[in-house]
mmCIF file of C-alpha atoms in Angstrom:
data_model
loop_
_atom_site.group_PDB
_atom_site.id
_atom_site.type_symbol
_atom_site.label_atom_id
_atom_site.label_comp_id
_atom_site.label_asym_id
_atom_site.label_seq_id
_atom_site.Cartn_x
_atom_site.Cartn_y
_atom_site.Cartn_z
ATOM 1 C CA UNK A 1 33.869 247.790 3.296
ATOM 2 C CA UNK A 2 31.232 247.652 5.884
ATOM 3 C CA UNK A 3 30.989 251.392 4.615
ATOM 4 C CA UNK A 4 30.559 250.608 1.286
ATOM 5 C CA UNK A 5 27.847 248.468 2.196
ATOM 6 C CA UNK A 6 25.486 251.267 3.922
ATOM 7 C CA UNK A 7 26.095 253.645 1.403
ATOM 8 C CA UNK A 8 24.883 250.531 -1.293
ATOM 9 C CA UNK A 9 22.152 250.108 1.517
ATOM 10 C CA UNK A 10 21.137 253.887 1.504
ATOM 11 C CA UNK A 11 21.525 254.448 -2.149
ATOM 12 C CA UNK A 12 19.651 251.337 -1.959
ATOM 13 C CA UNK A 13 16.822 252.769 0.957
ATOM 14 C CA UNK A 14 16.710 256.127 -0.924
ATOM 15 C CA UNK A 15 15.749 255.181 -4.630
ATOM 16 C CA UNK A 16 12.616 252.897 -3.317
ATOM 17 C CA UNK A 17 11.439 256.046 -1.503
ATOM 18 C CA UNK A 18 11.513 257.846 -4.720
ATOM 19 C CA UNK A 19 9.889 255.062 -6.490
ATOM 20 C CA UNK A 20 6.784 255.047 -4.511
ATOM 21 C CA UNK A 21 7.086 258.860 -4.240
ATOM 22 C CA UNK A 22 6.437 258.654 -8.015
ATOM 23 C CA UNK A 23 4.121 255.792 -8.125
ATOM 24 C CA UNK A 24 1.832 257.448 -5.490
ATOM 25 C CA UNK A 25 1.512 261.050 -7.735
ATOM 26 C CA UNK A 26 1.147 258.983 -10.208
ATOM 27 C CA UNK A 27 -1.848 256.889 -8.755
ATOM 28 C CA UNK A 28 -3.536 260.162 -7.061
ATOM 29 C CA UNK A 29 -3.466 261.241 -10.740
ATOM 30 C CA UNK A 30 -4.589 258.993 -12.406
ATOM 31 C CA UNK A 31 -7.667 258.020 -9.836
ATOM 32 C CA UNK A 32 -8.137 260.829 -9.432
ATOM 33 C CA UNK A 33 -8.506 261.764 -13.032
ATOM 34 C CA UNK A 34 -11.277 259.181 -12.605
ATOM 35 C CA UNK A 35 -13.125 260.211 -10.389
ATOM 36 C CA UNK A 36 -13.467 263.991 -11.956
ATOM 37 C CA UNK A 37 -14.498 261.803 -15.248
ATOM 38 C CA UNK A 38 -16.868 259.987 -13.943
ATOM 39 C CA UNK A 39 -18.526 261.763 -11.899
ATOM 40 C CA UNK A 40 -17.229 260.267 -8.369
ATOM 41 C CA UNK A 41 -16.201 261.523 -4.498
ATOM 42 C CA UNK A 42 -12.352 262.648 -4.855
ATOM 43 C CA UNK A 43 -12.517 260.677 -1.641
ATOM 44 C CA UNK A 44 -12.324 256.795 -2.881
ATOM 45 C CA UNK A 45 -8.700 257.759 -4.015
ATOM 46 C CA UNK A 46 -7.997 258.631 -0.698
ATOM 47 C CA UNK A 47 -9.210 255.902 1.446
ATOM 48 C CA UNK A 48 -7.415 253.614 -1.456
ATOM 49 C CA UNK A 49 -4.224 255.283 -0.368
ATOM 50 C CA UNK A 50 -4.765 255.261 3.245
ATOM 51 C CA UNK A 51 -6.182 251.368 2.755
ATOM 52 C CA UNK A 52 -2.477 250.794 0.951
ATOM 53 C CA UNK A 53 -0.326 252.900 3.960
ATOM 54 C CA UNK A 54 -2.196 250.654 6.437
ATOM 55 C CA UNK A 55 -0.675 247.151 4.842
ATOM 56 C CA UNK A 56 2.792 248.801 4.593
ATOM 57 C CA UNK A 57 3.564 249.424 8.200
ATOM 58 C CA UNK A 58 1.790 246.494 8.962
ATOM 59 C CA UNK A 59 3.778 244.232 6.544
ATOM 60 C CA UNK A 60 0.798 243.027 5.170
ATOM 61 C CA UNK A 61 1.411 243.330 1.530
ATOM 62 C CA UNK A 62 4.566 242.722 -0.648
ATOM 63 C CA UNK A 63 4.829 245.140 -4.352
ATOM 64 C CA UNK A 64 3.565 241.032 -5.693
ATOM 65 C CA UNK A 65 0.646 241.283 -3.085
ATOM 66 C CA UNK A 66 0.037 244.975 -3.802
ATOM 67 C CA UNK A 67 -0.523 244.501 -7.674
ATOM 68 C CA UNK A 68 -2.883 241.556 -6.726
ATOM 69 C CA UNK A 69 -5.016 243.350 -4.611
ATOM 70 C CA UNK A 70 -4.821 246.169 -6.655
ATOM 71 C CA UNK A 71 -6.080 244.004 -9.553
ATOM 72 C CA UNK A 72 -8.992 243.278 -7.016
ATOM 73 C CA UNK A 73 -10.665 246.398 -6.358
ATOM 74 C CA UNK A 74 -9.861 247.191 -10.307
ATOM 75 C CA UNK A 75 -12.110 244.595 -11.339
ATOM 76 C CA UNK A 76 -14.627 245.261 -8.682
ATOM 77 C CA UNK A 77 -14.692 249.099 -9.260
ATOM 78 C CA UNK A 78 -15.161 248.685 -12.962
ATOM 79 C CA UNK A 79 -18.269 246.131 -12.390
ATOM 80 C CA UNK A 80 -19.675 248.533 -10.793
ATOM 81 C CA UNK A 81 -19.194 251.787 -12.756
ATOM 82 C CA UNK A 82 -20.096 249.826 -15.905
ATOM 83 C CA UNK A 83 -23.546 248.518 -13.782
ATOM 84 C CA UNK A 84 -24.460 252.166 -12.908
ATOM 85 C CA UNK A 85 -22.854 253.602 -15.728
ATOM 86 C CA UNK A 86 -24.386 251.423 -18.537
ATOM 87 C CA UNK A 87 -27.339 249.568 -17.587
ATOM 88 C CA UNK A 88 -30.393 249.125 -15.816
ATOM 89 C CA UNK A 89 -29.525 246.425 -13.496
ATOM 90 C CA UNK A 90 -30.259 246.996 -9.409
ATOM 91 C CA UNK A 91 -26.738 247.507 -8.239
ATOM 92 C CA UNK A 92 -27.130 244.797 -5.847
ATOM 93 C CA UNK A 93 -26.196 242.630 -8.515
ATOM 94 C CA UNK A 94 -22.314 243.109 -8.649
ATOM 95 C CA UNK A 95 -20.542 240.615 -7.065
ATOM 96 C CA UNK A 96 -19.099 242.767 -4.236
ATOM 97 C CA UNK A 97 -18.453 239.341 -2.240
ATOM 98 C CA UNK A 98 -16.373 237.214 -4.670
ATOM 99 C CA UNK A 99 -13.561 239.923 -3.406
ATOM 100 C CA UNK A 100 -13.311 238.543 0.047
ATOM 101 C CA UNK A 101 -13.740 235.294 -1.227
ATOM 102 C CA UNK A 102 -11.046 234.790 -3.395
ATOM 103 C CA UNK A 103 -9.438 237.591 -1.079
ATOM 104 C CA UNK A 104 -8.879 234.142 1.100
ATOM 105 C CA UNK A 105 -8.532 231.990 -1.417
ATOM 106 C CA UNK A 106 -5.143 233.645 -2.360
ATOM 107 C CA UNK A 107 -4.026 234.853 0.489
ATOM 108 C CA UNK A 108 -5.205 232.305 3.382
ATOM 109 C CA UNK A 109 -5.658 235.637 5.375
ATOM 110 C CA UNK A 110 -8.251 236.808 7.396
ATOM 111 C CA UNK A 111 -7.547 240.145 8.382
ATOM 112 C CA UNK A 112 -6.759 240.821 5.186
ATOM 113 C CA UNK A 113 -9.948 239.431 3.908
ATOM 114 C CA UNK A 114 -11.547 241.122 5.943
ATOM 115 C CA UNK A 115 -9.477 244.610 5.255
ATOM 116 C CA UNK A 116 -10.507 244.056 1.113
ATOM 117 C CA UNK A 117 -14.304 243.105 1.764
ATOM 118 C CA UNK A 118 -14.473 246.153 4.088
ATOM 119 C CA UNK A 119 -12.769 248.265 1.418
ATOM 120 C CA UNK A 120 -14.640 246.692 -1.890
ATOM 121 C CA UNK A 121 -17.462 247.634 0.016
ATOM 122 C CA UNK A 122 -17.405 251.196 0.934
ATOM 123 C CA UNK A 123 -15.938 251.405 -2.616
ATOM 124 C CA UNK A 124 -19.345 249.991 -4.051
ATOM 125 C CA UNK A 125 -21.676 251.770 -2.059
ATOM 126 C CA UNK A 126 -19.573 254.492 -3.547
ATOM 127 C CA UNK A 127 -19.632 254.322 -6.532
ATOM 128 C CA UNK A 128 -23.264 253.462 -7.422
ATOM 129 C CA UNK A 129 -24.578 255.955 -4.739
ATOM 130 C CA UNK A 130 -26.128 253.201 -2.167
ATOM 131 C CA UNK A 131 -26.737 253.661 1.828
ATOM 132 C CA UNK A 132 -25.432 252.151 4.403
ATOM 133 C CA UNK A 133 -28.307 249.211 4.416
ATOM 134 C CA UNK A 134 -26.331 248.436 1.127
ATOM 135 C CA UNK A 135 -23.003 249.249 2.474
ATOM 136 C CA UNK A 136 -23.670 246.484 5.069
ATOM 137 C CA UNK A 137 -25.589 243.865 2.813
ATOM 138 C CA UNK A 138 -22.572 243.974 0.694
ATOM 139 C CA UNK A 139 -20.120 243.671 4.184
ATOM 140 C CA UNK A 140 -21.837 240.677 5.533
ATOM 141 C CA UNK A 141 -22.083 239.013 2.677
ATOM 142 C CA UNK A 142 -18.245 239.568 1.399
ATOM 143 C CA UNK A 143 -17.560 238.144 4.568
ATOM 144 C CA UNK A 144 -19.509 235.219 4.887
ATOM 145 C CA UNK A 145 -17.824 234.288 1.740
ATOM 146 C CA UNK A 146 -14.492 234.737 3.172
ATOM 147 C CA UNK A 147 -14.811 232.950 5.774
ATOM 148 C CA UNK A 148 -16.408 229.919 4.262
ATOM 149 C CA UNK A 149 -14.182 229.544 1.545
ATOM 150 C CA UNK A 150 -11.124 228.965 3.958
ATOM 151 C CA UNK A 151 -9.310 226.251 3.211
ATOM 152 C CA UNK A 152 -11.615 225.138 0.460
ATOM 153 C CA UNK A 153 -10.530 222.808 -2.148
ATOM 154 C CA UNK A 154 -13.611 221.766 -4.135
ATOM 155 C CA UNK A 155 -15.778 223.305 -6.666
ATOM 156 C CA UNK A 156 -18.366 222.385 -4.849
ATOM 157 C CA UNK A 157 -17.246 224.388 -1.302
ATOM 158 C CA UNK A 158 -17.439 226.868 -3.372
ATOM 159 C CA UNK A 159 -20.492 226.935 -5.224
ATOM 160 C CA UNK A 160 -21.681 226.271 -1.126
ATOM 161 C CA UNK A 161 -19.959 229.295 -0.054
ATOM 162 C CA UNK A 162 -22.056 231.386 -2.949
ATOM 163 C CA UNK A 163 -25.434 229.702 -1.585
ATOM 164 C CA UNK A 164 -24.010 230.987 2.737
ATOM 165 C CA UNK A 165 -23.870 234.607 1.174
ATOM 166 C CA UNK A 166 -26.937 234.933 -1.044
ATOM 167 C CA UNK A 167 -28.935 233.677 2.079
ATOM 168 C CA UNK A 168 -26.568 236.139 4.563
ATOM 169 C CA UNK A 169 -27.468 238.784 1.583
ATOM 170 C CA UNK A 170 -31.557 237.832 1.286
ATOM 171 C CA UNK A 171 -31.532 238.451 5.917
ATOM 172 C CA UNK A 172 -29.272 241.360 5.493
ATOM 173 C CA UNK A 173 -31.664 242.846 3.022
ATOM 174 C CA UNK A 174 -34.849 241.854 5.156
ATOM 175 C CA UNK A 175 -33.544 242.998 8.194
ATOM 176 C CA UNK A 176 -32.131 246.082 7.153
ATOM 177 C CA UNK A 177 -36.068 246.163 5.391
ATOM 178 C CA UNK A 178 -38.671 247.772 8.267
ATOM 179 C CA UNK A 179 -41.645 248.528 6.771
ATOM 180 C CA UNK A 180 -43.314 245.152 5.969
ATOM 181 C CA UNK A 181 -45.776 245.908 3.894
ATOM 182 C CA UNK A 182 -42.481 246.979 0.794
ATOM 183 C CA UNK A 183 -41.203 243.187 1.299
ATOM 184 C CA UNK A 184 -44.426 242.004 0.068
ATOM 185 C CA UNK A 185 -44.249 244.500 -3.491
ATOM 186 C CA UNK A 186 -43.019 243.524 -6.621
ATOM 187 C CA UNK A 187 -40.828 246.343 -6.394
ATOM 188 C CA UNK A 188 -39.031 245.291 -3.886
ATOM 189 C CA UNK A 189 -38.231 241.686 -5.265
ATOM 190 C CA UNK A 190 -36.980 242.460 -8.451
ATOM 191 C CA UNK A 191 -34.708 245.366 -7.132
ATOM 192 C CA UNK A 192 -34.077 243.520 -3.645
ATOM 193 C CA UNK A 193 -34.638 240.355 -2.493
ATOM 194 C CA UNK A 194 -33.793 238.679 -6.093
ATOM 195 C CA UNK A 195 -30.686 240.587 -6.909
ATOM 196 C CA UNK A 196 -29.760 239.680 -3.742
ATOM 197 C CA UNK A 197 -29.796 235.838 -3.806
ATOM 198 C CA UNK A 198 -28.569 235.922 -6.932
ATOM 199 C CA UNK A 199 -25.242 237.491 -5.822
ATOM 200 C CA UNK A 200 -24.128 234.832 -3.859
ATOM 201 C CA UNK A 201 -24.268 232.928 -6.901
ATOM 202 C CA UNK A 202 -22.863 235.552 -9.074
ATOM 203 C CA UNK A 203 -19.812 235.712 -7.451
ATOM 204 C CA UNK A 204 -18.886 232.140 -6.551
ATOM 205 C CA UNK A 205 -18.775 231.726 -10.193
ATOM 206 C CA UNK A 206 -17.347 234.901 -10.797
ATOM 207 C CA UNK A 207 -14.854 233.243 -8.377
ATOM 208 C CA UNK A 208 -14.458 229.857 -9.785
ATOM 209 C CA UNK A 209 -13.584 230.979 -13.581
ATOM 210 C CA UNK A 210 -10.818 233.457 -12.274
ATOM 211 C CA UNK A 211 -9.122 230.667 -10.554
#
C-alpha cells in the first residue's frame, strides 16, 4: 500500500514537471514572439521567467496567484505598449503604481508588492525606452502606493493613496532634474510634471474600477 502511494506521488510529480516544462516553453515562444514582433528586448521574457522562479523557490505564489500576478503584469505591459505605439501621450501617464497597489490589496503581502512594483517599473521602462530616472520615479511611486493602501477598506483611502503617489512622483521628477532652468519650461511641465502629478490619481481610479 505504501509502495503504491509512493508510486502515485512520483507519477504526480512527474506529470507536474512535464506541465511546468510545457508552460515554460509556451511562455518563451509566445512572449518572445511578441517582443520580437514589437521590437522589444528579449531580456523581458527572461526577466519575468526568473521572477517566477524566485516566487516558486520561496513559495510566494501558488498556481492561482501566478495567474493573477501574470494578468496584472500583462495589463501594464499592454497599456505601456499601446501608449508607446499608438499615441503621443507622455509615458509618465502609464499607471505603474496601480500594479503595486492592486498587489497589496489582493494579497496583503509587502514583499510581493515590492517585487511586483520593481518588475512593473522595469518592464514599462524597457518597453517605452525610458531612462533610469523614469524607472526610479515609477518604482518610488509604486512603493508609495502599495504601502499606503495596506489595510485600506474605503475608496477614500484609495484616493488618498493616489494623491500620495502623485506627490512622490512629482518629488522624484524634481529631484532627478539637475538643471533648474528646465523646471520652468512648458516642455517639462507637459511631458513630465503634469503626467507625474496625474499618474497617482489614474492609478487610484484604475484600482477602484478593478476591485
